[in-house]
Each structure stands twice: as C-alpha cells, then as structure tokens.
mmCIF file of C-alpha atoms in Angstrom:
data_model
loop_
_atom_site.group_PDB
_atom_site.id
_atom_site.type_symbol
_atom_site.label_atom_id
_atom_site.label_comp_id
_atom_site.label_asym_id
_atom_site.label_seq_id
_atom_site.Cartn_x
_atom_site.Cartn_y
_atom_site.Cartn_z
ATOM 1 C CA MET A 1 -0.065 0.125 0.065
ATOM 2 C CA ALA A 2 2.886 2.396 0.884
ATOM 3 C CA ALA A 3 4.865 1.581 -2.247
ATOM 4 C CA GLU A 4 1.715 2.236 -4.400
ATOM 5 C CA ARG A 5 1.049 5.470 -2.638
ATOM 6 C CA ARG A 6 4.585 6.424 -3.305
ATOM 7 C CA ARG A 7 4.591 5.521 -6.923
ATOM 8 C CA LEU A 8 1.477 7.585 -7.553
ATOM 9 C CA ARG A 9 2.908 10.474 -6.005
ATOM 10 C CA LEU A 10 6.223 10.226 -7.920
ATOM 11 C CA ARG A 11 4.237 9.784 -11.068
ATOM 12 C CA GLY A 12 2.324 13.004 -10.737
ATOM 13 C CA THR A 13 5.714 14.855 -10.037
ATOM 14 C CA ALA A 14 7.899 13.238 -12.505
ATOM 15 C CA SER A 15 8.394 15.736 -14.924
ATOM 16 C CA PRO A 16 7.556 19.447 -13.735
ATOM 17 C CA VAL A 17 7.406 22.026 -16.343
ATOM 18 C CA PRO A 18 10.445 24.604 -16.168
ATOM 19 C CA LEU A 19 9.344 28.031 -15.413
ATOM 20 C CA PHE A 20 11.108 29.576 -18.293
ATOM 21 C CA PRO A 21 10.757 28.306 -21.862
ATOM 22 C CA SER A 22 13.477 28.281 -24.254
ATOM 23 C CA LEU A 23 14.245 31.486 -26.088
ATOM 24 C CA ALA A 24 13.516 29.863 -29.399
ATOM 25 C CA ALA A 25 10.235 28.896 -28.208
ATOM 26 C CA LEU A 26 9.310 32.205 -26.849
ATOM 27 C CA GLY A 27 10.445 34.011 -30.089
ATOM 28 C CA ALA A 28 8.464 31.613 -32.211
ATOM 29 C CA GLY A 29 5.448 31.633 -30.030
ATOM 30 C CA SER A 30 5.716 35.505 -30.004
ATOM 31 C CA LEU A 31 5.919 35.887 -33.751
ATOM 32 C CA VAL A 32 3.004 33.459 -34.426
ATOM 33 C CA TRP A 33 0.776 35.084 -31.733
ATOM 34 C CA GLY A 34 1.522 38.401 -33.096
ATOM 35 C CA MET A 35 0.810 37.470 -36.686
ATOM 36 C CA LEU A 36 -2.439 35.885 -35.675
ATOM 37 C CA MET A 37 -3.381 39.216 -33.972
ATOM 38 C CA ALA A 38 -2.557 40.997 -37.152
ATOM 39 C CA THR A 39 -4.582 38.419 -39.347
ATOM 40 C CA SER A 40 -7.730 39.003 -36.795
ATOM 41 C CA ALA A 41 -7.233 42.729 -37.449
ATOM 42 C CA VAL A 42 -7.348 42.219 -41.218
ATOM 43 C CA VAL A 43 -10.139 39.986 -41.492
ATOM 44 C CA SER A 44 -12.185 42.181 -39.216
ATOM 45 C CA LEU A 45 -11.531 45.141 -41.388
ATOM 46 C CA TYR A 46 -12.302 43.192 -44.463
ATOM 47 C CA LEU A 47 -15.577 42.088 -43.120
ATOM 48 C CA ARG A 48 -16.477 45.705 -42.245
ATOM 49 C CA ASN A 49 -15.329 46.729 -45.732
ATOM 50 C CA ARG A 50 -12.784 49.126 -44.082
ATOM 51 C CA LEU A 51 -9.634 47.418 -45.386
ATOM 52 C CA GLU A 52 -9.046 50.280 -47.859
ATOM 53 C CA THR A 53 -8.040 52.764 -44.824
ATOM 54 C CA ASP A 54 -5.049 54.782 -45.003
ATOM 55 C CA HIS A 55 -3.832 53.587 -41.877
ATOM 56 C CA LEU A 56 -3.633 49.913 -42.700
ATOM 57 C CA ALA A 57 0.045 49.295 -42.205
ATOM 58 C CA GLN A 58 0.116 51.285 -38.812
ATOM 59 C CA LEU A 59 -2.919 49.088 -37.563
ATOM 60 C CA LEU A 60 -1.090 45.981 -38.476
ATOM 61 C CA ALA A 61 1.997 46.953 -37.121
ATOM 62 C CA LEU A 62 0.220 47.853 -33.800
ATOM 63 C CA TYR A 63 -1.448 44.559 -33.437
ATOM 64 C CA LEU A 64 1.363 42.585 -34.613
ATOM 65 C CA ALA A 65 3.614 44.280 -32.091
ATOM 66 C CA GLY A 66 0.874 44.085 -29.324
ATOM 67 C CA GLY A 67 0.649 40.300 -29.718
ATOM 68 C CA MET A 68 4.468 39.970 -30.149
ATOM 69 C CA LEU A 69 5.213 41.893 -26.987
ATOM 70 C CA ALA A 70 2.582 40.384 -25.000
ATOM 71 C CA TRP A 71 3.341 36.653 -25.483
ATOM 72 C CA PRO A 72 6.499 36.351 -23.480
ATOM 73 C CA PHE A 73 5.031 37.973 -20.339
ATOM 74 C CA VAL A 74 1.710 35.885 -20.949
ATOM 75 C CA VAL A 75 3.577 32.469 -20.936
ATOM 76 C CA LEU A 76 5.602 33.253 -17.956
ATOM 77 C CA ALA A 77 2.672 34.511 -15.965
ATOM 78 C CA ALA A 78 0.750 31.163 -17.072
ATOM 79 C CA ARG A 79 3.763 29.066 -15.841
ATOM 80 C CA LEU A 80 3.822 30.902 -12.762
ATOM 81 C CA VAL A 81 0.045 30.690 -11.889
ATOM 82 C CA ALA A 82 -1.068 27.181 -13.274
ATOM 83 C CA ARG A 83 1.949 25.150 -14.457
ATOM 84 C CA ASN A 84 1.320 22.094 -12.228
ATOM 85 C CA ALA A 85 -2.541 22.529 -12.256
ATOM 86 C CA ARG A 86 -5.277 20.427 -13.956
ATOM 87 C CA LEU A 87 -5.717 21.092 -17.623
ATOM 88 C CA GLU A 88 -9.027 22.893 -17.076
ATOM 89 C CA THR A 89 -7.211 25.250 -14.607
ATOM 90 C CA ARG A 90 -4.436 25.838 -17.033
ATOM 91 C CA PHE A 91 -6.813 26.553 -19.965
ATOM 92 C CA ALA A 92 -8.627 29.116 -17.905
ATOM 93 C CA ALA A 93 -5.372 30.751 -16.750
ATOM 94 C CA CYS A 94 -3.987 30.730 -20.445
ATOM 95 C CA LEU A 95 -7.306 32.078 -21.898
ATOM 96 C CA VAL A 96 -7.661 34.869 -19.283
ATOM 97 C CA LEU A 97 -3.941 35.982 -19.362
ATOM 98 C CA LEU A 98 -3.611 35.833 -22.964
ATOM 99 C CA ALA A 99 -6.754 37.944 -23.508
ATOM 100 C CA THR A 100 -5.826 40.381 -21.123
ATOM 101 C CA GLY A 101 -2.223 40.472 -21.661
ATOM 102 C CA THR A 102 -2.534 40.960 -25.395
ATOM 103 C CA VAL A 103 -5.184 43.639 -25.070
ATOM 104 C CA ALA A 104 -3.268 45.512 -22.324
ATOM 105 C CA MET A 105 -0.179 45.379 -24.418
ATOM 106 C CA THR A 106 -1.999 46.578 -27.699
ATOM 107 C CA ALA A 107 -3.578 49.261 -25.765
ATOM 108 C CA PHE A 108 -0.322 50.537 -24.128
ATOM 109 C CA LEU A 109 1.495 50.753 -27.446
ATOM 110 C CA PHE A 110 -1.486 52.749 -28.810
ATOM 111 C CA ALA A 111 -1.476 55.062 -25.948
ATOM 112 C CA MET A 112 2.351 55.495 -26.434
ATOM 113 C CA ASP A 113 1.690 56.431 -29.985
ATOM 114 C CA TYR A 114 -1.028 58.804 -28.857
ATOM 115 C CA ARG A 115 1.525 60.349 -26.240
ATOM 116 C CA LEU A 116 4.140 60.731 -28.936
ATOM 117 C CA PHE A 117 1.543 62.737 -31.087
ATOM 118 C CA TYR A 118 0.293 64.979 -28.384
ATOM 119 C CA ALA A 119 3.656 65.596 -26.582
ATOM 120 C CA GLN A 120 4.206 68.545 -28.694
ATOM 121 C CA TRP A 121 1.454 70.368 -26.985
ATOM 122 C CA HIS A 122 2.234 69.128 -23.390
ATOM 123 C CA GLN A 123 4.170 70.825 -20.682
ATOM 124 C CA PRO A 124 7.467 68.922 -19.508
ATOM 125 C CA LEU A 125 6.873 65.764 -18.102
ATOM 126 C CA LEU A 126 8.256 66.026 -14.649
ATOM 127 C CA THR A 127 5.634 68.677 -13.775
ATOM 128 C CA LYS A 128 2.385 68.697 -12.194
ATOM 129 C CA THR A 129 0.741 69.759 -15.279
ATOM 130 C CA GLY A 130 2.770 67.457 -17.434
ATOM 131 C CA ILE A 131 2.088 64.613 -15.368
ATOM 132 C CA ARG A 132 -1.746 65.335 -15.401
ATOM 133 C CA GLN A 133 -1.508 65.707 -19.294
ATOM 134 C CA VAL A 134 0.195 62.460 -19.553
ATOM 135 C CA PHE A 135 -2.351 60.574 -17.432
ATOM 136 C CA GLY A 136 -5.387 62.284 -19.147
ATOM 137 C CA THR A 137 -3.657 61.115 -22.595
ATOM 138 C CA PHE A 138 -3.106 57.555 -21.705
ATOM 139 C CA THR A 139 -6.597 57.287 -20.257
ATOM 140 C CA SER A 140 -8.127 58.878 -23.420
ATOM 141 C CA ALA A 141 -6.006 56.612 -25.674
ATOM 142 C CA VAL A 142 -6.776 53.321 -23.558
ATOM 143 C CA TYR A 143 -10.764 54.359 -23.775
ATOM 144 C CA GLN A 144 -10.565 55.054 -27.393
ATOM 145 C CA PHE A 145 -8.722 51.721 -28.064
ATOM 146 C CA ALA A 146 -11.424 49.803 -25.872
ATOM 147 C CA VAL A 147 -14.201 51.231 -28.035
ATOM 148 C CA LEU A 148 -12.642 51.075 -31.441
ATOM 149 C CA GLY A 149 -9.725 48.747 -31.310
ATOM 150 C CA LEU A 150 -11.225 45.743 -29.270
ATOM 151 C CA GLY A 151 -13.641 45.167 -32.285
ATOM 152 C CA LEU A 152 -10.682 44.266 -34.427
ATOM 153 C CA TYR A 153 -10.113 41.184 -32.421
ATOM 154 C CA LEU A 154 -13.616 39.727 -33.594
ATOM 155 C CA PRO A 155 -14.807 37.607 -34.911
ATOM 156 C CA VAL A 156 -11.507 35.566 -35.639
ATOM 157 C CA GLY A 157 -9.634 36.580 -32.281
ATOM 158 C CA LEU A 158 -12.045 34.502 -30.115
ATOM 159 C CA PRO A 159 -11.654 31.139 -31.665
ATOM 160 C CA VAL A 160 -8.040 31.571 -32.188
ATOM 161 C CA LEU A 161 -7.632 32.688 -28.558
ATOM 162 C CA ALA A 162 -9.505 29.490 -27.373
ATOM 163 C CA ALA A 163 -7.403 27.229 -29.599
ATOM 164 C CA VAL A 164 -4.032 28.850 -28.631
ATOM 165 C CA SER A 165 -4.844 28.776 -24.856
ATOM 166 C CA LEU A 166 -5.666 25.056 -25.145
ATOM 167 C CA TRP A 167 -2.368 24.475 -27.175
ATOM 168 C CA LEU A 168 -0.559 26.520 -24.371
ATOM 169 C CA ALA A 169 -2.274 24.676 -21.508
ATOM 170 C CA LYS A 170 -1.591 21.231 -22.993
ATOM 171 C CA ALA A 171 2.080 22.163 -23.629
ATOM 172 C CA MET A 172 2.518 22.814 -19.910
ATOM 173 C CA ARG A 173 1.978 19.196 -18.899
#
C-alpha cells in the first residue's frame, strides 16, 4: 500500500514544467501570436469593408507588436500561476492571461503612440501639469482603444484565443 502511494505521488511529480521556456520557443510563439492578432485585425477590417483605410500598415504593425510583446509575459505568467494545475485550470489561466495581456499590451502601445503625437503640446513631463496631461492622454487613448480597437479582435480572435490557450495549456504538462 505504501509503495503504491509513493509510486502515484512520484508519477504526478515526475516531470515538472520548467518556469522559463527556451528563447527559441518564446520567439517563435511571439511571432506566431503577433501574426495571428494582425490577421484577426485584417479579417475584421475586411468584413466591415474598411480594409482600404490609409492607416492599414500602422494598424497591422500595432496589432502585430501588441501580440508579439505580450506573448513572453503571458507565457511566464501562465507558468507561474498554473503550470502544475489540472488541464482545465491551465486552460482558464491561459485564456484569461492571453486575452488580458494581449489587449493590455496593444492598448499600451496605442497609448504610447497617442502620447508621442500629443507630446508637442504638453508641458514638460516632470511637472504637475505634465503628469496630469500624460495621465489624461493615456486614459483617453486606452478608452479609445477599448471602444474602437477591441472590435478588431472579433470574429477571428476569439476562436484563435481559445485554440491557442488550449494548446498552451496542453504544452505545460
């Protein structure tokens, strides 16, 4: 009985998932996730008959960069939170972290672009007025992204998010 218990315990802890994946895996995953997010934006623009916008290259670069920069943080956070959990828990963690991380990073990049544009009219950064202006600019940019930019993740982004989250959860075995 004791030997069987020990064998079951050892079987569950035989191969723990490393906290840090290889740089090649992170780089490849980052590139693929960024391309999937850019593809989601293109398909969404196409379905809305807005593909002929003058800002198509900038939009694609924004969604590509948002996905690429979010991926390493998301993978690390998912491994920290749920690497030894059951598949359902890993899937839920990956889904939530991948969605929020990608949206947050893309919104941050959008806000940085917004800040660069409006910086010419702002006071110096380290003054009370400058800090207030930066906060207002970032808040406005994130709000504008939430209203206009989140729609570009639909309809392609949700099934892709679910599939990649499931793959990521299974890869953490």
